Coordinates of C-alpha atoms in Angstrom, one line a residue:
X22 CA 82.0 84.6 122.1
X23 CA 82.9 88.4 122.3
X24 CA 84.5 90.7 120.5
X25 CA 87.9 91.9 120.5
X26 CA 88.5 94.9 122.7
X27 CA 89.3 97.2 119.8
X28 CA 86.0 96.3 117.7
X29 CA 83.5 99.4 117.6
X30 CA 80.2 99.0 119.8
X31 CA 77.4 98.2 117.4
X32 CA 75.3 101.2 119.1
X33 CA 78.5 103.3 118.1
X34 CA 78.6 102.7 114.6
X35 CA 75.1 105.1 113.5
X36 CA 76.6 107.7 116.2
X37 CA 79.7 107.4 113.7
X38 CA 77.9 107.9 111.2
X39 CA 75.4 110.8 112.8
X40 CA 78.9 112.4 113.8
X41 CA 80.2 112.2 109.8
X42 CA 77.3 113.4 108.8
X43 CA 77.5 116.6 110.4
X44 CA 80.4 117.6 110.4
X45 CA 80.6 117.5 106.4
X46 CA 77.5 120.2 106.9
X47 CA 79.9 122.4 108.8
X48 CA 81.2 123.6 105.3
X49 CA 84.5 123.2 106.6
X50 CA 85.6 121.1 104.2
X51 CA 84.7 123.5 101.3
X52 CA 88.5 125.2 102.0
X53 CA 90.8 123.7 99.6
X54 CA 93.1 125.2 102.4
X55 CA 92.0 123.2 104.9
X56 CA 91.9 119.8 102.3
X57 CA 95.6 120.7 101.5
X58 CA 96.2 120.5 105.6
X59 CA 94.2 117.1 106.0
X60 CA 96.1 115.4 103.0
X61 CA 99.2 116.4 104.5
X62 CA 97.9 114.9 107.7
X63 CA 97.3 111.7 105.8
X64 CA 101.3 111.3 104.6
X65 CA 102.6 112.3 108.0
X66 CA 100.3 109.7 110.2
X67 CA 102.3 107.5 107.6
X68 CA 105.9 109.0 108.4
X69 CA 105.6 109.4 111.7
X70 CA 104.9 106.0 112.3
X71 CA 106.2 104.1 110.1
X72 CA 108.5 101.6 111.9
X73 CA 104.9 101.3 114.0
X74 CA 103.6 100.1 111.4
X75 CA 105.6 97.9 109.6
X76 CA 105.8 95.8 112.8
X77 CA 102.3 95.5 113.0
X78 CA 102.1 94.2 109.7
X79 CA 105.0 92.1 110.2
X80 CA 102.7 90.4 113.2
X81 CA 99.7 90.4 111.0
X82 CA 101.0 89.7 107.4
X83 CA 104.6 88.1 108.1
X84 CA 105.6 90.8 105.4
X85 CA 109.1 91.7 104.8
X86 CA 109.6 95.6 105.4
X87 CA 110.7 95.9 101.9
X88 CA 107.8 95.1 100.3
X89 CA 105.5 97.0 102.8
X90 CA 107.8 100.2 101.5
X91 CA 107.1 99.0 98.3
X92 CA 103.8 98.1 98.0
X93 CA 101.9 99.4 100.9
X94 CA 104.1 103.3 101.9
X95 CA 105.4 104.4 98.4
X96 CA 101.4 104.7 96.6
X97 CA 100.4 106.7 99.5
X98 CA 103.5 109.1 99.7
X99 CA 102.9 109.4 96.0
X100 CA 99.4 110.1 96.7
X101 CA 99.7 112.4 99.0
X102 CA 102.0 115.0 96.4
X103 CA 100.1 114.9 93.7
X104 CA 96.5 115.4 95.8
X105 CA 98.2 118.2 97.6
X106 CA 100.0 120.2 94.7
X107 CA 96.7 119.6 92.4
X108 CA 93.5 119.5 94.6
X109 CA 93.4 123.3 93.9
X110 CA 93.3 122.8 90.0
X111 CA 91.3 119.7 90.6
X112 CA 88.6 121.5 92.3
X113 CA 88.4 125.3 89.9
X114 CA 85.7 125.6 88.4
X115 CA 85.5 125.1 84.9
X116 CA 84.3 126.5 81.7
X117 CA 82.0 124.7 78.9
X118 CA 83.2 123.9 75.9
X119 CA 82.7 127.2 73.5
X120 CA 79.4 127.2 71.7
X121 CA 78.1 129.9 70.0
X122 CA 74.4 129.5 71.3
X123 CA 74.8 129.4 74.5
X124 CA 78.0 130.8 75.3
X125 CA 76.5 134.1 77.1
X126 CA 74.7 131.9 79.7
X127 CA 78.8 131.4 81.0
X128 CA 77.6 127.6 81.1
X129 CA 80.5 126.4 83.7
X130 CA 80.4 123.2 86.1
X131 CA 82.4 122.7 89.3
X132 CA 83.8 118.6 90.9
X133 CA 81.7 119.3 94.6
X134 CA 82.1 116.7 97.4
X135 CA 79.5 114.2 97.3
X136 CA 79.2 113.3 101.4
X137 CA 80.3 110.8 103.2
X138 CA 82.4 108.0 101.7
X139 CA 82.7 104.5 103.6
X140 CA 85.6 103.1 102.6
X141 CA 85.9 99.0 103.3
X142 CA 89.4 97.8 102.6
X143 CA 91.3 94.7 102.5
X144 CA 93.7 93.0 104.7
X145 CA 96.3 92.4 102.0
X146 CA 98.0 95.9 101.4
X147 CA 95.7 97.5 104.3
X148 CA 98.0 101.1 104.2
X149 CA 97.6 101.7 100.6
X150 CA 94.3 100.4 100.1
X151 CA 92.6 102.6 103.1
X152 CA 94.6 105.7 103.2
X153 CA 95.1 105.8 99.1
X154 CA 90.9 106.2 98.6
X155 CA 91.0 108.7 102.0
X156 CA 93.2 111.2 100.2
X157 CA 90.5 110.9 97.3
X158 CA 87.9 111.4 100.0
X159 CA 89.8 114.4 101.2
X160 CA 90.5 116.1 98.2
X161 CA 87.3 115.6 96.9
X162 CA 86.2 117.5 100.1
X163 CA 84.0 114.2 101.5
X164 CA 83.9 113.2 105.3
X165 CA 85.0 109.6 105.5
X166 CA 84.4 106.1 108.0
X167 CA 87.0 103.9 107.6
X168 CA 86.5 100.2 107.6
X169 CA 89.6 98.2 107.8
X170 CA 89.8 94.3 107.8
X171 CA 89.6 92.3 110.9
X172 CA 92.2 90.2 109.6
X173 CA 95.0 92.5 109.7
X174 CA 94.0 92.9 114.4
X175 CA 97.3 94.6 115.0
X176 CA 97.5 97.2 111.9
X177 CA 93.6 98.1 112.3
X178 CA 93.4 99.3 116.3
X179 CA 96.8 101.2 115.7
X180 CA 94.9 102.9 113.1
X181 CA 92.0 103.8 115.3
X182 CA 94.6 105.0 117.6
X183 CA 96.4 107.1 115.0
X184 CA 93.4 109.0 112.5
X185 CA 91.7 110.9 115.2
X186 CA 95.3 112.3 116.6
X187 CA 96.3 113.2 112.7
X188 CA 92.7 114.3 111.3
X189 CA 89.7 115.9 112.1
X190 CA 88.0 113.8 114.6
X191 CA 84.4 114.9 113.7
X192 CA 85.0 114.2 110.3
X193 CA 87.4 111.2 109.9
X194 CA 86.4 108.0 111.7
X195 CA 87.6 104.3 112.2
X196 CA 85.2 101.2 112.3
X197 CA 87.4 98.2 113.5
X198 CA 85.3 94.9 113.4
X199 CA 84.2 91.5 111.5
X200 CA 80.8 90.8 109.6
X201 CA 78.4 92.9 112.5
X202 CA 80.3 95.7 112.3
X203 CA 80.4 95.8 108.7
X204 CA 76.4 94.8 108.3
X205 CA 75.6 97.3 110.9
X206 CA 77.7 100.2 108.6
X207 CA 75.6 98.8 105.4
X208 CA 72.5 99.5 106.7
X209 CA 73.1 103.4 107.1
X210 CA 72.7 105.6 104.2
X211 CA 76.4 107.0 102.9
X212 CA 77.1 109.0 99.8
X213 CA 79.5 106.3 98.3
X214 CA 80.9 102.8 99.3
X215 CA 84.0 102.3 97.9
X216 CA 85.2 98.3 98.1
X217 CA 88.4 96.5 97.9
X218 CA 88.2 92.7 97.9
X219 CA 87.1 89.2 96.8
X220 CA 83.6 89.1 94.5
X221 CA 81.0 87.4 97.0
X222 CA 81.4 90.2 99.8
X223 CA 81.0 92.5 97.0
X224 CA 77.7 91.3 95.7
X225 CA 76.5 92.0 99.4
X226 CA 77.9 95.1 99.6
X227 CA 76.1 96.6 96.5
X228 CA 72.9 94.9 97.0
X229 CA 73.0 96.9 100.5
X230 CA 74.1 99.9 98.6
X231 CA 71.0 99.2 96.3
X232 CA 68.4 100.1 99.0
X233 CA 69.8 103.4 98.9
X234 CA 70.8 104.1 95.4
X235 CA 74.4 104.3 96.2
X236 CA 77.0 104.7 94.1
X237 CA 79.8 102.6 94.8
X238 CA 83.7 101.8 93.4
X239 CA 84.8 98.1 93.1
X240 CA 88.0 97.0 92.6
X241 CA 88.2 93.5 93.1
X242 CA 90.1 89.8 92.7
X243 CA 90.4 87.8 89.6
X244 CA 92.2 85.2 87.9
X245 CA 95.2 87.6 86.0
X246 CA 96.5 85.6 83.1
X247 CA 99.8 86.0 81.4
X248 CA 100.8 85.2 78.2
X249 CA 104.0 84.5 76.7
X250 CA 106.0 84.5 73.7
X251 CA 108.7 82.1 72.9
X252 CA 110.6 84.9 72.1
X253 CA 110.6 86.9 75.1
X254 CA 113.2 87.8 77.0
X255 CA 112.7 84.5 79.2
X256 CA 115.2 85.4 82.2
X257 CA 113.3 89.0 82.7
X258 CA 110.1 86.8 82.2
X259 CA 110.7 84.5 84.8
X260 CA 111.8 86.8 87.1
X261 CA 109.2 89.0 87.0
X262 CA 106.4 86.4 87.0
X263 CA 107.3 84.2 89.6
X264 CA 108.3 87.8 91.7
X265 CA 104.8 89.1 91.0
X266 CA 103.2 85.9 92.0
X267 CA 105.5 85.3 95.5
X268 CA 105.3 89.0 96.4
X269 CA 103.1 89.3 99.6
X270 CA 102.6 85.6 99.6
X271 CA 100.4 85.8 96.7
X272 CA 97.6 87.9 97.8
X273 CA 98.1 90.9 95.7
X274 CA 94.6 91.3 93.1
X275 CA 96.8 92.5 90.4
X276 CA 99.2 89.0 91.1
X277 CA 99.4 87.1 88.0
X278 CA 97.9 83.7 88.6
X279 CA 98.6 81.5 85.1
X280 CA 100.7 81.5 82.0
X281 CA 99.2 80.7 79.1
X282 CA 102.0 79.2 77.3
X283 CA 102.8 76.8 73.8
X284 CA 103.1 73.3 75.0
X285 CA 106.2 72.9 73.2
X286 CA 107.4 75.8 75.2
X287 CA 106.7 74.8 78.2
X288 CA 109.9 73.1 79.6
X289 CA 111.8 75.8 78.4
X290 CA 109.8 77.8 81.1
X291 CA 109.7 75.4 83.7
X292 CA 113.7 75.6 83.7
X293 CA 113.8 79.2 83.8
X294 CA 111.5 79.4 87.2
X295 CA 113.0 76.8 88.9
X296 CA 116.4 79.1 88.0
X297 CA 114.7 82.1 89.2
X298 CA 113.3 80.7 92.1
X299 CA 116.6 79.2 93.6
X300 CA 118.3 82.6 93.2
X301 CA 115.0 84.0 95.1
X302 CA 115.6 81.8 97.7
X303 CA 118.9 80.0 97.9
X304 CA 118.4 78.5 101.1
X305 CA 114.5 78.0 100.6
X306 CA 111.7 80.1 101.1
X307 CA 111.0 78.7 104.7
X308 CA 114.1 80.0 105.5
X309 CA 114.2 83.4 104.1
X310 CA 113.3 86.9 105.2
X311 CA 112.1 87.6 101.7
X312 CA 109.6 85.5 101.9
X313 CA 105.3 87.0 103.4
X314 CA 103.0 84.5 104.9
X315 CA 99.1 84.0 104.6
X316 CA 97.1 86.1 106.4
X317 CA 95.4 83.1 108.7
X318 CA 96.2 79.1 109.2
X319 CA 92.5 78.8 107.6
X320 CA 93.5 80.4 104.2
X321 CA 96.5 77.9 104.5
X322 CA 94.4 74.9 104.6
X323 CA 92.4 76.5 102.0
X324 CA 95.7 76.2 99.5
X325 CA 96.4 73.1 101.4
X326 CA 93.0 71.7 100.1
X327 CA 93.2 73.4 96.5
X328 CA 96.6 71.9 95.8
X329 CA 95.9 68.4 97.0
X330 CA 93.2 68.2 94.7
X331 CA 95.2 69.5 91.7
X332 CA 95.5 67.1 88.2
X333 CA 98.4 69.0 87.6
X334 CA 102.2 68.6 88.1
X335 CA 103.9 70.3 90.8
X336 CA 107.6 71.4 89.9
X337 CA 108.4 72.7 93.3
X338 CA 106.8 73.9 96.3
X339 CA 103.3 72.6 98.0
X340 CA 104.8 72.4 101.2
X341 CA 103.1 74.0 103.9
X342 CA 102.6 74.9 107.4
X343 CA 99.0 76.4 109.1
X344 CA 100.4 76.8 112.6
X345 CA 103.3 79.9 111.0
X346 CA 101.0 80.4 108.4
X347 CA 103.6 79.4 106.2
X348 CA 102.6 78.0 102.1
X349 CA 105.3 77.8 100.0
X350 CA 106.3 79.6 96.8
X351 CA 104.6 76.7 94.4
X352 CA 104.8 76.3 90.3
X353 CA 102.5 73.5 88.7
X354 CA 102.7 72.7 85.1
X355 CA 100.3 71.2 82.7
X356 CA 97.0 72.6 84.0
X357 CA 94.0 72.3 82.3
X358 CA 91.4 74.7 82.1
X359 CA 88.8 72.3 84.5
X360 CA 91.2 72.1 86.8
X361 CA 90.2 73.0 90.7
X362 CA 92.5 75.9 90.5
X363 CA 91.7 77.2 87.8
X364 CA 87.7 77.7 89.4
X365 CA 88.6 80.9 91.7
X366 CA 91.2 83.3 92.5
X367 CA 93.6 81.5 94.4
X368 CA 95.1 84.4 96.6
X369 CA 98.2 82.4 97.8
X370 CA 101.9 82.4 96.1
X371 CA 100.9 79.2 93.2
X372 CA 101.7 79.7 89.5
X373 CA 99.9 77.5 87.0
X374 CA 101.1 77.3 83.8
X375 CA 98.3 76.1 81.2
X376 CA 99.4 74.7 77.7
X377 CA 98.2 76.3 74.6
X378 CA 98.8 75.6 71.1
X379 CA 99.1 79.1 70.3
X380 CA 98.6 82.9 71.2
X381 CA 95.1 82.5 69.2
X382 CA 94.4 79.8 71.3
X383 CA 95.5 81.9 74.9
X384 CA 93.1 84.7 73.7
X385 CA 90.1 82.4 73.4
X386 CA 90.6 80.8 76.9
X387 CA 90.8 84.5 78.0
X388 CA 87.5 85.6 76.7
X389 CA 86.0 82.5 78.0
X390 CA 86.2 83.5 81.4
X391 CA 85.3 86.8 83.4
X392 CA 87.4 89.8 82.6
X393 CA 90.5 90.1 84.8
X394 CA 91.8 92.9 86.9
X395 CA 95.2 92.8 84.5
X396 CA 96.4 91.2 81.5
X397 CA 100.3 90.4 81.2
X398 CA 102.1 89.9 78.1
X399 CA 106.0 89.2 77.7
X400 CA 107.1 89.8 74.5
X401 CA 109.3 92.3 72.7
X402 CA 107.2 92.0 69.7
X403 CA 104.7 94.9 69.6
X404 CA 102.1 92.7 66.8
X405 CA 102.3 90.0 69.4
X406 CA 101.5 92.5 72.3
X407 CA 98.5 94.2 70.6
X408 CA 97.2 90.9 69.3
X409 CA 96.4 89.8 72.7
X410 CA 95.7 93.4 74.2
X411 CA 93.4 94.6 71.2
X412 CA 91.1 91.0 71.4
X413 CA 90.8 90.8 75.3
X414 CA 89.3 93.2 78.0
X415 CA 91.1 93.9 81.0
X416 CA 91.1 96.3 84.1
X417 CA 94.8 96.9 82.7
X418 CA 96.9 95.8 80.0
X419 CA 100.6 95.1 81.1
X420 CA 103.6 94.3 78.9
X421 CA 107.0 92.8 80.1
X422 CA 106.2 93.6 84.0
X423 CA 103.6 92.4 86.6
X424 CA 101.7 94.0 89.5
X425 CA 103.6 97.5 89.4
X426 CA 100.9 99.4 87.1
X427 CA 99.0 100.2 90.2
X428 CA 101.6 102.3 91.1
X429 CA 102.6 104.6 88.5
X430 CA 101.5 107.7 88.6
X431 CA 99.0 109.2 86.2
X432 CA 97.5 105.9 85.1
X433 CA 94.3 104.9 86.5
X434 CA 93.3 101.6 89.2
X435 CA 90.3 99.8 88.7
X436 CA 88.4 96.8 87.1
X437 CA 86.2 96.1 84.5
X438 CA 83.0 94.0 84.2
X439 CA 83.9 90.6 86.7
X440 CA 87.0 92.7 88.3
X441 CA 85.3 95.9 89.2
X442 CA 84.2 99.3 88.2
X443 CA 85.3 102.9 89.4
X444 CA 88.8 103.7 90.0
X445 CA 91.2 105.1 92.0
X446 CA 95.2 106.6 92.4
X447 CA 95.4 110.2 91.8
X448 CA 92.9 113.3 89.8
X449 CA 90.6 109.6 88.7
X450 CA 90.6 108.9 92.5
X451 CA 89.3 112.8 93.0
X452 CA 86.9 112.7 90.1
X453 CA 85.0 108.9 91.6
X454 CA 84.3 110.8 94.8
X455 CA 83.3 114.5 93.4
X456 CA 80.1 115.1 91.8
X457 CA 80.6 117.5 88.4
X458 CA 77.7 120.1 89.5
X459 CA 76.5 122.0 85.9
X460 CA 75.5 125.8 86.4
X461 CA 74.3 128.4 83.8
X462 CA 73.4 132.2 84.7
X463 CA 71.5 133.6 81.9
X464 CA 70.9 137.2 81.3
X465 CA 67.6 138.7 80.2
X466 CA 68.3 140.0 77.0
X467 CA 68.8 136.6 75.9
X468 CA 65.4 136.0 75.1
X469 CA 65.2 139.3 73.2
X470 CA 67.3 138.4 70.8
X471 CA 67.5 134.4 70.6
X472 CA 65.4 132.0 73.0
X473 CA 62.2 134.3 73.0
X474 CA 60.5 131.9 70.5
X475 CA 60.1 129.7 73.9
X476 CA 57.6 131.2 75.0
X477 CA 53.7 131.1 74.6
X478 CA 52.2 131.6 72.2
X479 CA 54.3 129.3 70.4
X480 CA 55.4 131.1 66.4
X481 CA 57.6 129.7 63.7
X482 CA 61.1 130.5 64.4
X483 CA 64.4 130.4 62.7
X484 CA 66.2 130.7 65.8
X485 CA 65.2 127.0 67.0
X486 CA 66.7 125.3 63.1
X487 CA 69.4 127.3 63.9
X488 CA 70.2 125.3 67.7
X489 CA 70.1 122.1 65.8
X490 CA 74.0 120.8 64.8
X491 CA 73.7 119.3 61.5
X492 CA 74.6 115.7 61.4
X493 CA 77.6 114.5 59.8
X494 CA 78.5 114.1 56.0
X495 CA 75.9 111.1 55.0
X496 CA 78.6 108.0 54.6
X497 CA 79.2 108.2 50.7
X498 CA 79.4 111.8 50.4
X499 CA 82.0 114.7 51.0
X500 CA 81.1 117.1 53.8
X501 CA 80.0 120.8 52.5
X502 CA 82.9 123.5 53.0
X503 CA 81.7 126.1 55.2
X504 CA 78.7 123.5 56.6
X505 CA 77.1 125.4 59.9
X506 CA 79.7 128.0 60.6
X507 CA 78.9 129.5 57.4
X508 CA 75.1 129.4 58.8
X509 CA 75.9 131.6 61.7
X510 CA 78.2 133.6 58.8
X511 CA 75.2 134.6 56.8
X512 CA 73.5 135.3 60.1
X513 CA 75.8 137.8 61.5
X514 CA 75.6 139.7 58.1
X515 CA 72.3 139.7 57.4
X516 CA 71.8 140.9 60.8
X517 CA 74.2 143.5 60.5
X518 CA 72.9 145.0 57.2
X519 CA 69.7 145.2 58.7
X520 CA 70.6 147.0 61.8
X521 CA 72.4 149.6 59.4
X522 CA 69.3 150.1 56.7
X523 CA 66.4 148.6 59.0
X524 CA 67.1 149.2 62.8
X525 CA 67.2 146.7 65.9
X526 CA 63.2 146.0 65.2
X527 CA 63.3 144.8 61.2
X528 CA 65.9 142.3 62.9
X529 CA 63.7 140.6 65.4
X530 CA 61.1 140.3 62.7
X531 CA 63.5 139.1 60.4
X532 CA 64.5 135.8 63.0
X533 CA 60.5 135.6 63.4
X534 CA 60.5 136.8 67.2

């Protein structure tokens, strides 16, 4: 069977790539001026063709416009400011930290681009998720080749349309295709890979990266628990959980995916999603223009399958259809943790709530499993929120919201352990993809008066004792007042007097040089 017109020739992709490749050894890209025009290019590609878009990922994703603002346009706008107004501070070059024995070698260090970056994004939120990591690629001064999903047809050809008329075209490049493509783009050597998506493709992906030692960012899927007190406020609760797990269908990685709740609790929350979800959708989901779809009728018989097999109690929802793509918003109670959906990340719009007898209880099922991409915990009690935060680990710990931490600006993106490592959004976007390049410039008479004893033949010195920090108070014992500084103290004045009554030479023979 062939490929869809709009899929790159295999015999295209290492031209790509050749192409990439030199035009980052132009030097062009070396002018924070000409990064400040590119990652202005990036947010008006976006505005300029924005209704384009939004209709092609109405075709692809079924999405309602407001969430594509939401999710998909604001992160990239936001993006976009902060890259342009900082990338110049981002990229000074920067002093050491002050230290007295080295401090006239002007030790300094500088973020430089490291290459070319491949990006491979998902189809779920495929504006942010590709053009957020380009405007890290760009500020950090990197060419880039742009993988999109094949998933998301419509939204990745009007990209491949749209980069080389808003960027440069010897340095910016689209790869549209399926599992060829991608393996063909794996087998060239790249500077970084930086991967969005589900855990299996990502063990591939860094086991190709492996052959060339590349460093690589992973932000992947998990199985984002929340946990609830009692005393919470229950209507914001419900709201917000049951939004953050219907929003986009479901398929959002930061999505919260269970509640971990006290069994005696648990009708009280029951009655407060079914509230929330008929004023969601008063006229049901299938009927409302609130409402995303799945990507693909497979990944609907996927839920289809996964639901059917449940031992849990479905409240509302399981209703489906492949042939719209359509799986309804869908809340099971009394899930235990061997249940089939509690085995993988579910990517589609069902809630499980698991009983618990207690928050002691919710924190050990947490730590039993791999560590999620987020952590949510409604309470208004701040013991009960740093109870769970300060005994789990978590790409992100949330409290009384869901989903919306990706998005706020000056806080980090990214995984930890089973969810992911590297991150991005913002100056921790621009550091993953620069390189922190150390430089000292050290002036002869240096070794006249301090590192001469270096040299052969080797003599005692009391210049090297002096280069060693002494360590810390032994535990016990109070540290000494003065303690090193008043080392270098007696130095400079024993120095000094003997310049005054000896001369320059009595000095050197004095620090055994």
């Amino acid at each position: 069977m062939s490929s869809p017109s709009f899929y790159t020739p295999l015999d295209e992709i290492s031209k790509i790539h050749e192409r990439s490749w030199r035009g980052w050894r132009s030097g062009k890209t070396k002018s924070i001026a000409w990064r400040k025009q590119q990652i202005a290019q990036v947010g008006y590609l976006l505005k300029d063709n924005e209704e384009r878009i939004k209709k092609a990922l109405k075709i692809d994703l079924g999405r309602p416009d407001l969430e594509s603002d939401f999710f998909d346009f604001t992160g990239v706008y936001i993006d976009v400011r902060a890259s342009y107004d900082n990338v110049e501070k981002w990229a000074k070059t920067q002093k050491a930290e002050f230290n007295l024995n080295f401090f006239a070698m002007s030790p300094r260090m500088r973020a430089e681009p490291k290459g070319v970056v491949l990006i491979i994004a998902p189809f779920n939120f495929p504006v942010y998720l590709i053009l957020s990591p380009l405007i890290g690629a760009i500020a950090g001064g990197n060419a880039a080749v742009i993988k999109p999903s094949e998933k998301t047809p419509t939204y990745s050809a009007l990209l491949a349309e749209l980069v080389p008329k808003y960027l440069d075209p010897e340095l910016y490049h689209v790869i549209n295709g399926g599992i060829p493509e991608t393996t063909r783009a794996l087998e060239l050597r790249w500077s970084h890979i930086f991967y969005i998506g589900n855990s299996q493709v990502a063990r591939v992906i860094s086991h190709a990266a492996a052959k060339y030692l590349t460093p690589m960012t992973l932000e992947l899927g998990s199985q984002n628990p929340v946990v609830i007190d009692p005393k919470c406020d229950l209507r914001t609760a419900a709201r917000r959980i049951l939004w953050g797990r219907c929003s986009n269908a479901g398929q959002i990685c930061l999505s919260p995916e269970y509640v971990l709740v006290p069994e005696a609790f648990q009708d009280t929350l029951v009655e407060a999603l079914k509230q929330a979800y008929h004023e969601f959708y008063p006229e049901g989901p299938g009927k409302s223009d609130s409402f995303s779809r799945i990507v693909s009728e497979q990944q609907v018989e996927r839920l289809q399958k996964l639901i059917a097999t449940t031992k849990g109690n479905i409240v509302f929802g399981g209703d489906s259809d492949p042939s719209t793509r359509y799986f309804a918003p869908t809340l099971v109670r009394d899930v235990r943790t061997d249940d089939p959906l509690m085995e993988d990340e579910l990517f589609g719009p069902i809630l499980m709530l698991v009983p618990t007898k207690n928050v002691d209880d919710a924190i050990e099922f947490i730590n039993s499993r791999g560590e999620p991409l987020a952590i949510y915990v409604f309470s208004q009690d701040k013991n009960f929120q740093n109870k769970v935060f300060e005994n789990t680990t978590s790409g992100a710990a949330v409290a009384n919201e869901t989903c919306i931490s990706a998005g706020v600006p000056g806080l980090p993106m990214g995984g930890i352990g089973a969810s992911g490592h590297g991150y991005f959004t913002g100056k921790f976007m621009f550091d993953e993809l620069t390189h922190l390049r150390a430089s000292i410039d050290n002036p002869s008479w240096v070794d006249k008066i301090a590192f001469g004893f270096r040299f052969p033949p080797y003599k005692p010195s009391k210049i090297l004792s002096m280069l060693i920090p002494p360590l810390p108070p032994r535990p016990g014992r109070e540290p000494t007042p003065l303690g090193r500084w008043g080392s270098w103290l007696a130095l400079v004045i024993v120095a000094a007097m003997s310049v005054t009554f000896a001369g320059p030479g009595r000095v050197l023979g004095l620090l055994g040089m």
